CSV table of C-alpha atoms and ligand atoms in Angstrom, one decimal:
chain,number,residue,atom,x,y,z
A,1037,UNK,CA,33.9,86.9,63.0
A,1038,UNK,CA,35.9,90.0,61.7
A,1039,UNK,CA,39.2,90.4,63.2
A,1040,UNK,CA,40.4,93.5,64.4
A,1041,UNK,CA,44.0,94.8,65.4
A,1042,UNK,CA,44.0,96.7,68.5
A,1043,UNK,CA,47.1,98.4,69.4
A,1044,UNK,CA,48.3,99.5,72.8
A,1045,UNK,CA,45.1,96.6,73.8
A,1046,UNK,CA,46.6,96.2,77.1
A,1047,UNK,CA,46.8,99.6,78.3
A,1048,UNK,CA,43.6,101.6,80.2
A,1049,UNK,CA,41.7,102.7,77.0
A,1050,UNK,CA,43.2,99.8,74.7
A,1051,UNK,CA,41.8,96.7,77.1
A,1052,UNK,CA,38.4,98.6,77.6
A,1053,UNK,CA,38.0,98.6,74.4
A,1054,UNK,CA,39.1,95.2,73.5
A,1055,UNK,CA,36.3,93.4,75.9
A,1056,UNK,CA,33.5,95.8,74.3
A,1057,UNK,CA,35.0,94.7,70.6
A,1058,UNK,CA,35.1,90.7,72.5
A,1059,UNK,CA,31.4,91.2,73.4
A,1060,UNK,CA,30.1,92.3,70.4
A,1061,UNK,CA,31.7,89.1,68.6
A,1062,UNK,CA,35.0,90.2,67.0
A,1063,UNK,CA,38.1,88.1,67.3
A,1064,UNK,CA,40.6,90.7,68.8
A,1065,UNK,CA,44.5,90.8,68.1
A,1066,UNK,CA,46.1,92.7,70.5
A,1067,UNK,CA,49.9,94.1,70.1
A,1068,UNK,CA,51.5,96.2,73.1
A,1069,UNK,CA,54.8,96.9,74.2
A,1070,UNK,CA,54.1,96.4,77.8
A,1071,UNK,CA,56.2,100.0,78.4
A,1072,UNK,CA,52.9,101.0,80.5
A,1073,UNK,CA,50.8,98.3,80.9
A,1074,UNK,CA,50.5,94.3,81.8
A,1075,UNK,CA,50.7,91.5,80.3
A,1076,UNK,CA,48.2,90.3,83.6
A,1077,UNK,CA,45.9,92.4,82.1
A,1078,UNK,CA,45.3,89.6,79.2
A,1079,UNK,CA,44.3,87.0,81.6
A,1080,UNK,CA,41.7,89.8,83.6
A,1081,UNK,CA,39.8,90.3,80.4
A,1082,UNK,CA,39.5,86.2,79.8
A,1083,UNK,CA,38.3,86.6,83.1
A,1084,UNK,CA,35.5,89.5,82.1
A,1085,UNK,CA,34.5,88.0,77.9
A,1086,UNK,CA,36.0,84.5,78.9
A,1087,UNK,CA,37.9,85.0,75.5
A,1088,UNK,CA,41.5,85.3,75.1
A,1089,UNK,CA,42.5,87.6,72.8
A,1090,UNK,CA,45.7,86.9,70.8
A,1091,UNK,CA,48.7,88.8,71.8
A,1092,UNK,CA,51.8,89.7,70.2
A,1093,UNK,CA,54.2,91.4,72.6
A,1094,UNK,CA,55.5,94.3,70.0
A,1095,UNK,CA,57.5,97.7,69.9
A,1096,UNK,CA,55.9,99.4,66.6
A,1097,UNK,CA,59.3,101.1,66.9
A,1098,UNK,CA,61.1,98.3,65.2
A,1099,UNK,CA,59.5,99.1,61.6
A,1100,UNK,CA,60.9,95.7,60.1
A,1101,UNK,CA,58.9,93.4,62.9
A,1102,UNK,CA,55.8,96.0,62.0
A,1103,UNK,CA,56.0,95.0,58.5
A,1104,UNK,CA,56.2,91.3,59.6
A,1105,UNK,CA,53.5,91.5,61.7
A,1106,UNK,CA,51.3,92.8,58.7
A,1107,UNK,CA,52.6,90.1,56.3
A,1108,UNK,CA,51.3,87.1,59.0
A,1109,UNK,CA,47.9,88.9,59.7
A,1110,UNK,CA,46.7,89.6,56.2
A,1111,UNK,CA,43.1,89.6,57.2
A,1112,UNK,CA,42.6,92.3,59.5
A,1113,UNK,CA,39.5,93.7,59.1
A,1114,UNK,CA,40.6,96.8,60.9
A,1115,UNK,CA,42.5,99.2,63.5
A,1116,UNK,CA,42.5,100.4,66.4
A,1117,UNK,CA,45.3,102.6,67.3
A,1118,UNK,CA,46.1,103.2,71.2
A,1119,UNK,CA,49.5,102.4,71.7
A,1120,UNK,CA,50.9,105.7,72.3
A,1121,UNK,CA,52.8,107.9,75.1
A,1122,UNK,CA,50.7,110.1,76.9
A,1123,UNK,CA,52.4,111.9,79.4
A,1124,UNK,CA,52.2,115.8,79.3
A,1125,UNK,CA,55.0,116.4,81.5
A,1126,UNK,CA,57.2,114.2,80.1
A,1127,UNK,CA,56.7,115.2,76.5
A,1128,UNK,CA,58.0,118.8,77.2
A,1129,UNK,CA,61.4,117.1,78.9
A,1130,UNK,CA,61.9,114.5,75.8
A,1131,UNK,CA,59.9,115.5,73.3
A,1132,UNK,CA,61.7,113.3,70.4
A,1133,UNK,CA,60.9,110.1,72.5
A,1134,UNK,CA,57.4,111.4,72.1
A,1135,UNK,CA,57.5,112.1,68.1
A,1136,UNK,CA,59.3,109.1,67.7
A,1137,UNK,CA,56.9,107.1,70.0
A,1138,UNK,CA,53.8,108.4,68.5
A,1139,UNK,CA,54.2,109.6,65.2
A,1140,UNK,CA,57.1,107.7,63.6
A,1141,UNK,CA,54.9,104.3,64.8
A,1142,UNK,CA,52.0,105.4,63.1
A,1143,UNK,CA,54.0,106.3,59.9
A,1144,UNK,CA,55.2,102.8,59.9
A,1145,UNK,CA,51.5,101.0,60.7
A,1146,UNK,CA,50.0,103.3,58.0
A,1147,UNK,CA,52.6,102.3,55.5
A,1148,UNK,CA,52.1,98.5,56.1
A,1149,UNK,CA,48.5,98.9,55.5
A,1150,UNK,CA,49.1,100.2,52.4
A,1151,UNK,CA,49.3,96.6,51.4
A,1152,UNK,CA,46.2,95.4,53.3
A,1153,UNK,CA,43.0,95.2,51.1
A,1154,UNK,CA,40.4,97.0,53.5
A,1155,UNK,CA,42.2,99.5,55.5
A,1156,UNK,CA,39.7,100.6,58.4
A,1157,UNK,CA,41.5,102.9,61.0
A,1158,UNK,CA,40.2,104.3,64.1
A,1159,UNK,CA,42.3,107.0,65.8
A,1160,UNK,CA,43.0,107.6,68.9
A,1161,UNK,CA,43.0,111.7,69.7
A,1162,UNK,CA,42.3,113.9,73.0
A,1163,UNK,CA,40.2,117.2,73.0
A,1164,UNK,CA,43.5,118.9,73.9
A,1165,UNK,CA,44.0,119.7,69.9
A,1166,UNK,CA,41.2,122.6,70.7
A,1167,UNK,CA,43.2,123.9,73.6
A,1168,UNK,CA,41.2,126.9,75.3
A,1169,UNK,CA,38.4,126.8,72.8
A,1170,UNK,CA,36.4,130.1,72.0
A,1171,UNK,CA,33.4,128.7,72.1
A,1172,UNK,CA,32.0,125.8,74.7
A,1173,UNK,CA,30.5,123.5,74.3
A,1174,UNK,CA,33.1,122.4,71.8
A,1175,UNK,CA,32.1,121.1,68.2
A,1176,UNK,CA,34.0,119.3,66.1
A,1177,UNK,CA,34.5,122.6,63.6
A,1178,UNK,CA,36.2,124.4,66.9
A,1179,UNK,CA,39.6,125.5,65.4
A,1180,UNK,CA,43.0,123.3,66.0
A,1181,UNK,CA,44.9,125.9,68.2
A,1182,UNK,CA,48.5,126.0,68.3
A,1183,UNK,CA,49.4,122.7,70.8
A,1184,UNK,CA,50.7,123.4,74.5
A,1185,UNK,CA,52.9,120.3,74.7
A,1186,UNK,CA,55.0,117.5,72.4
A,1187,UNK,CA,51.9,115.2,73.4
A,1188,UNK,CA,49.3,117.5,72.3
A,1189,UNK,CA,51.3,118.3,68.8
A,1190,UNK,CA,51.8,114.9,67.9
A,1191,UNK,CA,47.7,114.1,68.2
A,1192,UNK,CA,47.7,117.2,65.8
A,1193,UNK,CA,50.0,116.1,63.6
A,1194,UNK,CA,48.7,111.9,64.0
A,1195,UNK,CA,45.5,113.3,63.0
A,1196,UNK,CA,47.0,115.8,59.9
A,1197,UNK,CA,49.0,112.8,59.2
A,1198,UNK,CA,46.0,110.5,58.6
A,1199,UNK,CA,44.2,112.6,57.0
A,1200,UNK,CA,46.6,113.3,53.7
A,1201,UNK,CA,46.1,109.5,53.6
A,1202,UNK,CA,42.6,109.3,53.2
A,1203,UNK,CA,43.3,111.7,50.7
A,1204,UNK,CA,45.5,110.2,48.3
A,1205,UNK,CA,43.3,106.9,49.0
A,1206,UNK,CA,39.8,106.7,48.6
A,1207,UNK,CA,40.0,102.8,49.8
A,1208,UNK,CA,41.9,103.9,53.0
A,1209,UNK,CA,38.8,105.6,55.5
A,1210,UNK,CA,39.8,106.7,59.2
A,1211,UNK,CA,38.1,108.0,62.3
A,1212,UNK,CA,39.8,110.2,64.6
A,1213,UNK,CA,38.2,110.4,68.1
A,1214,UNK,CA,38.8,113.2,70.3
A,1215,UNK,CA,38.6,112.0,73.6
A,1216,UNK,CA,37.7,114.4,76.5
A,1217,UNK,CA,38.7,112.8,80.0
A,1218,UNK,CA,38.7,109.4,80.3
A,1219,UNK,CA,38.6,108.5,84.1
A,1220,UNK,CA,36.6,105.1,86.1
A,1221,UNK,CA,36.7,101.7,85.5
A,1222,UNK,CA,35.1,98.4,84.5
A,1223,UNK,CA,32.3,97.4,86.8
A,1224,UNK,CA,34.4,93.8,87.8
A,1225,UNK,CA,37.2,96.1,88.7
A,1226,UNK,CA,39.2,93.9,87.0
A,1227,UNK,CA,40.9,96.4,84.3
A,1228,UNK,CA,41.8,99.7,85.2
A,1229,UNK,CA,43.6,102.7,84.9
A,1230,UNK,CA,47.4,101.5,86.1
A,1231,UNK,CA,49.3,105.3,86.4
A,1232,UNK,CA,53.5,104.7,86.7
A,1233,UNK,CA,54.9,106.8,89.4
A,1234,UNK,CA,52.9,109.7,91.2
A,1235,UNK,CA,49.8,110.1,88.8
A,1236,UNK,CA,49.5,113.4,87.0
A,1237,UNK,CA,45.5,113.5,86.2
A,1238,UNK,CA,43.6,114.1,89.1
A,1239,UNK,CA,41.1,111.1,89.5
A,1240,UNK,CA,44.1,108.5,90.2
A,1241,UNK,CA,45.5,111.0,92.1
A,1242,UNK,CA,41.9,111.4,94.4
A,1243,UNK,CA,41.9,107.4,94.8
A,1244,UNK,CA,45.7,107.4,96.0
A,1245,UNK,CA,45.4,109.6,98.1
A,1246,UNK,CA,42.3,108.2,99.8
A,1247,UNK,CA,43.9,104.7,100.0
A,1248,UNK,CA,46.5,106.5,101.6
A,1249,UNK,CA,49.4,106.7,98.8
A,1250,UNK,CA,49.6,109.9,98.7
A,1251,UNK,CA,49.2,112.5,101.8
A,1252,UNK,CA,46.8,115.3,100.4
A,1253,UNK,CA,45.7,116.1,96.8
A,1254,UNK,CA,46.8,119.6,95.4
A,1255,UNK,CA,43.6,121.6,93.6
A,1256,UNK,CA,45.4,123.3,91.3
A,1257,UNK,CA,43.6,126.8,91.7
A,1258,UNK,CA,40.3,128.3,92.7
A,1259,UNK,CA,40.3,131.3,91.0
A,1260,UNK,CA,39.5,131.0,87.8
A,1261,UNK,CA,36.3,132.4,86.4
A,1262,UNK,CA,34.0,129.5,87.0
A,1263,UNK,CA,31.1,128.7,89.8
A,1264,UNK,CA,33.5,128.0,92.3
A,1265,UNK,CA,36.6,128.9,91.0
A,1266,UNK,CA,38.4,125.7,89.9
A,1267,UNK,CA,38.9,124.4,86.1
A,1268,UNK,CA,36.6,122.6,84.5
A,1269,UNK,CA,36.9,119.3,82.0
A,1270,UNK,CA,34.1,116.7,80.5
A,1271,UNK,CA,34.8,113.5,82.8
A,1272,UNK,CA,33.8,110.6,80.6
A,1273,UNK,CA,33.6,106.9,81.7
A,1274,UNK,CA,36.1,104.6,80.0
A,1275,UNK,CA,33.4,101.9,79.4
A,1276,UNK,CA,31.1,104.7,77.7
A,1277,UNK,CA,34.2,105.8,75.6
A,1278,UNK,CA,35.0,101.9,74.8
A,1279,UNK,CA,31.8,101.2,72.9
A,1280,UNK,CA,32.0,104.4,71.1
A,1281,UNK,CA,35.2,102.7,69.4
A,1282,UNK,CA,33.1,99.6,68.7
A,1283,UNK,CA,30.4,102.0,66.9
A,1284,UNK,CA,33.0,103.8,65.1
A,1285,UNK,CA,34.6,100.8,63.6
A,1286,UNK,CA,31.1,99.3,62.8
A,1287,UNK,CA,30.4,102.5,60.8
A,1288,UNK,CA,33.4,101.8,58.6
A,1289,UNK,CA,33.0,98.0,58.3
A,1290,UNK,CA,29.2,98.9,57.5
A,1291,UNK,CA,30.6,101.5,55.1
A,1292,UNK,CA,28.4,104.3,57.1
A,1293,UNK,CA,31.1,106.9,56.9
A,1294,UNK,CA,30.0,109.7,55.1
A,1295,UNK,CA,33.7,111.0,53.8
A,1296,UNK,CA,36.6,108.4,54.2
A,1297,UNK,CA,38.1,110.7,57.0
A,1298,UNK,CA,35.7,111.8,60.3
A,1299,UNK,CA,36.2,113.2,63.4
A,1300,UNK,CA,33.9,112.8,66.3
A,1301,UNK,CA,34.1,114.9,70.1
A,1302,UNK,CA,33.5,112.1,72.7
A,1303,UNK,CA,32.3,113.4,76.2
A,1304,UNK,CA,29.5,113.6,77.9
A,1305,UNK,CA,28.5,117.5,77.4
A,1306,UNK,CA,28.6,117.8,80.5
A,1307,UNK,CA,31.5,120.4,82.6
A,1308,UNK,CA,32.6,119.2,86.1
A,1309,UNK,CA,34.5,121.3,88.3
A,1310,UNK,CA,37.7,120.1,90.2
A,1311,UNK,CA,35.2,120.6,93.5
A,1312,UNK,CA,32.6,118.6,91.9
A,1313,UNK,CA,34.7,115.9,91.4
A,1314,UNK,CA,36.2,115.7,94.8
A,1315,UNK,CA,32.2,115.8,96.2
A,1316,UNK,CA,31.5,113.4,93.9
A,1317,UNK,CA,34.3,111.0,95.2
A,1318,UNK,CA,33.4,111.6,98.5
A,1319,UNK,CA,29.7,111.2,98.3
A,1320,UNK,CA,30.0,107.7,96.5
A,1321,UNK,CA,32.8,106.4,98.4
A,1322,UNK,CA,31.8,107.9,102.2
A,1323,UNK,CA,35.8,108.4,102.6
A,1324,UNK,CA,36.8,112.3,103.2
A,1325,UNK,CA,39.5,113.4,100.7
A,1326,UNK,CA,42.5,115.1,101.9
A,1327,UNK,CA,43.0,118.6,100.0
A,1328,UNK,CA,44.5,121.7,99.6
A,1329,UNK,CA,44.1,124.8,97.1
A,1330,UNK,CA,47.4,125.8,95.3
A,1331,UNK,CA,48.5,127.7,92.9
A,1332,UNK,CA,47.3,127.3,89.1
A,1333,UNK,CA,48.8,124.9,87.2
A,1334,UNK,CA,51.3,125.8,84.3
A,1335,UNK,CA,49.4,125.0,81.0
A,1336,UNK,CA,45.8,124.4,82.2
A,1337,UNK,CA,42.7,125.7,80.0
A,1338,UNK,CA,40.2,127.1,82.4
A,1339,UNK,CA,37.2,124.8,80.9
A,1340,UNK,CA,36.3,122.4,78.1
A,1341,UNK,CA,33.3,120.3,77.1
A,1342,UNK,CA,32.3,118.8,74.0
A,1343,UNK,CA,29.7,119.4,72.4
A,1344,UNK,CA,27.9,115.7,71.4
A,1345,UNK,CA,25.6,116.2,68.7
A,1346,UNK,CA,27.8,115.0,65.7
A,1347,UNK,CA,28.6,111.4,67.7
A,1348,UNK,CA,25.3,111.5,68.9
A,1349,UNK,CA,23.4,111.5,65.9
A,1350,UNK,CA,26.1,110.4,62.7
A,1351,UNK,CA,27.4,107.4,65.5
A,1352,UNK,CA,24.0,107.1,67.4
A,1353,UNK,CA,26.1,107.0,70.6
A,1354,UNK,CA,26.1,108.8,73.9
A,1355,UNK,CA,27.9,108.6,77.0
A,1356,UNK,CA,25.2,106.9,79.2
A,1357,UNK,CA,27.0,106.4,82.7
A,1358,UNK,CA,27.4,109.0,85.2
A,1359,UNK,CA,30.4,111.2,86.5
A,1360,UNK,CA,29.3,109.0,90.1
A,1361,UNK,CA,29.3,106.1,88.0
A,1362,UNK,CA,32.7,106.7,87.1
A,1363,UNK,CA,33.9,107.8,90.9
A,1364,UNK,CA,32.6,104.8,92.5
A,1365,UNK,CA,34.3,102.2,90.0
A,1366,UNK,CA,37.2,104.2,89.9
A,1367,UNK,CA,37.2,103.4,93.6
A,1368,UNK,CA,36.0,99.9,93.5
A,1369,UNK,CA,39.2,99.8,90.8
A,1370,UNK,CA,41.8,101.4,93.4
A,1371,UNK,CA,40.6,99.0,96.6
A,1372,UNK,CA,41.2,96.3,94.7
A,1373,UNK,CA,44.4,96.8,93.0
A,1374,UNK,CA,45.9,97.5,96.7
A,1375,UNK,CA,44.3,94.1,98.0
A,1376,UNK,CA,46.4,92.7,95.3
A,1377,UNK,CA,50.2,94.0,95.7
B,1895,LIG,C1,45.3,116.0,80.6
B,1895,LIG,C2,46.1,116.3,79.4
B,1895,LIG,C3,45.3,115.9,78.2
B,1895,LIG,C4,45.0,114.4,78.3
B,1895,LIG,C5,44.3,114.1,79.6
B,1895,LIG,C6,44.1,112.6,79.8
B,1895,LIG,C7,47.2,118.4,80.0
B,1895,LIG,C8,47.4,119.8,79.7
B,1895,LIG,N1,46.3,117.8,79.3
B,1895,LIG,O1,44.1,116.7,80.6
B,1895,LIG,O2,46.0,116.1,77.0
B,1895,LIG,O3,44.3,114.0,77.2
B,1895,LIG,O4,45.0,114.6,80.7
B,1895,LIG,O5,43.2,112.4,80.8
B,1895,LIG,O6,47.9,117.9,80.8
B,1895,LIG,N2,44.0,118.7,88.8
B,1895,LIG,C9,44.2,119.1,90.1
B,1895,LIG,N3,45.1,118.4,90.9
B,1895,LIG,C10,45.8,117.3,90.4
B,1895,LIG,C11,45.6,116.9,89.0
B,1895,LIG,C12,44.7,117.7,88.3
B,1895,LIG,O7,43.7,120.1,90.6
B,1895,LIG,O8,46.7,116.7,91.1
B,1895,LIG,C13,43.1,119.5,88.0
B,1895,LIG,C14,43.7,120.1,86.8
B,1895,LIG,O9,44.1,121.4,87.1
B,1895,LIG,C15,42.5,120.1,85.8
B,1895,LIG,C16,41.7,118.9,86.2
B,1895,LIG,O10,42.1,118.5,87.5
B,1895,LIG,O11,41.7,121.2,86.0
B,1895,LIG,C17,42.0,117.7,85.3
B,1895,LIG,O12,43.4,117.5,85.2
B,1895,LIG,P1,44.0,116.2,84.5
B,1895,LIG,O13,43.3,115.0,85.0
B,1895,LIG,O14,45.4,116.3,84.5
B,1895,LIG,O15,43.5,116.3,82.9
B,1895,LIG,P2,43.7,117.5,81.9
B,1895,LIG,O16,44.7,118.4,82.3
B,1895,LIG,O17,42.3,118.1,81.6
């Protein structure tokens, strides 16, 4: 049974991923902060694999307990790299806490690997390193455009980072996935996504606002040049995205990788509108959404979606589960996390 690090395993991506990696036999090793996530999390996906993974409550910040941690668990068979801020917003109002947060931790990890035998690393990125693209759907060739935010530059610079590894180190081979938007939930409802505060991305902001959180949700414009008017984004389900990271990491440990340092698009192809969303919610959950047009937000690209060909053939993966898939658990997810408070 290999054993793979996950970082940031108890946050929404991180603990997807870790009962995909459970289910598919590896032993998982999960470090997180708990900054913005559980620790009840651990016991909910015992409750899903019936494995516990093994935890180490950890700041990646504190470089010397980093290189500890990397002494003791010499037999990593690889990474996967979450743990990492993600607010927009914030990023623009303390951007160092977001350099040091997400870039001086992976300076440290990637360091301490340097004295790890196999070094297999998957990376987690966001589509937002292509900004507005030219072109849609986006490829993976699609050109790095100057970043919008702290957050988006410091996937840019994770991901520029990595890369002069795998360059000086032939032994050392990385995948960075760009992730289009993760939204939904596992099917148990068990793990979800857990937003702090009033949520900024739109599909915890639908759910709260139908459970009654929040009064109305704002459409941030409906006149941009699309269908109907309001932006549009590839909504993929977290599950779909999860095994993805379990293929990717397979490919490395299988020695698959064609070049020691890949990048694949993850999304479904497919563009939904802000409208298409909200029908979406309402047709799978029968509950009429509270909304109101505004004005544009500051920042927003009019439309992205990847283009799926490269993960689809080099990973043999594809985003099977629907954006009503992905609605209705992110529903089921909602309901159940207000039974429990
Ligand atoms: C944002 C981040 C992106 C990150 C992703 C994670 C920015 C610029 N980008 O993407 O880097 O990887 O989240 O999921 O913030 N909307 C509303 N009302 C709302 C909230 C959103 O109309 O209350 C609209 C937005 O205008 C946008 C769409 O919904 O058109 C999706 O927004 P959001 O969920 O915030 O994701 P992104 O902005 O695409």
């Amino acid at each position: 049974m290999d054993k793979i690090l996950v970082t940031g395993g108890l946050g929404y991506i991180g603990s997807h991923t870790v009962v995909e990696l459970q289910k598919e036999g590896f032993e998982v090793v999960i470090i997180d902060d708990l900054s913005n996530s559980s620790v009840e999390t651990l016991d909910r996906i015992k409750a899903i694999t019936g494995k516990n993974p093994q935890f180490e409550e950890l700041d990646l910040k504190e470089k010397d307990r980093v290189e500890a941690f990397f002494k003791t668990y010499k037999d990593l068979k690889g990474i996967i790299h979450f743990a990492a801020s993600k607010a927009v917003g914030e990023s623009v109002n303390h951007p160092l806490k977001y350099y040091e947060n997400n870039i001086s931790t992976l300076v440290y990890i990637l360091k301490a690997l340097q004295d790890l035998e196999t070094s297999n690393f998957i990376f987690s990125s966001s589509c937002t390193v292509y900004g507005q693209a030219d072109e849609l759907p986006i490829t993976e060739e699609a050109p790095v455009k100057k970043a919008e935010s702290p957050y988006g530059n410091t996937k840019q610079i994770g991901e520029e980072i990595i890369q002069e590894v795998c360059k000086i180190n032939s032994e050392f081979n990385a995948i960075a996935l760009r992730y289009f938007n993760p939204i939904g939930a596992h099917d148990s409802a068990l793990i979800g996504e857990l937003p702090i505060g009033i949520p900024q991305n739109l599909v915890p902001f639908i759910t709260q606002t139908a459970i009654g959180l929040r009064e109305e949700l704002s459409v941030f414009g409906d006149d941009y040049p699309t269908e109907d008017g309001t932006c549009i984004r590839d909504y993929i389900h977290v599950v779909d995205l999860a095994k993805a990271h379990v293929v990717a990491l397979k490919r490395l440990l299988e020695s698959n990788n064609k070049t020691n340092y890949e990048t694949f698009n993850l999304g479904t192809g497919t563009g939904s509108s802000v409208m298409e969303v909200i029908k979406s919610f309402e047709r799978v959950s029968g509950e009429k959404l509270n909304y109101k047009i505004v004005e544009r937000r500051e920042g927003d690209i009019i439309a992205a979606y990847a283009d799926t060909e490269k993960a689809n053939k080099e990973l043999g993966w594809k985003a099977h589960l629907t954006l009503n898939d992905a609605m209705l658990s992110a529903w089921e997810w909602e309901k159940k996390l207000r039974e429990n408070l």
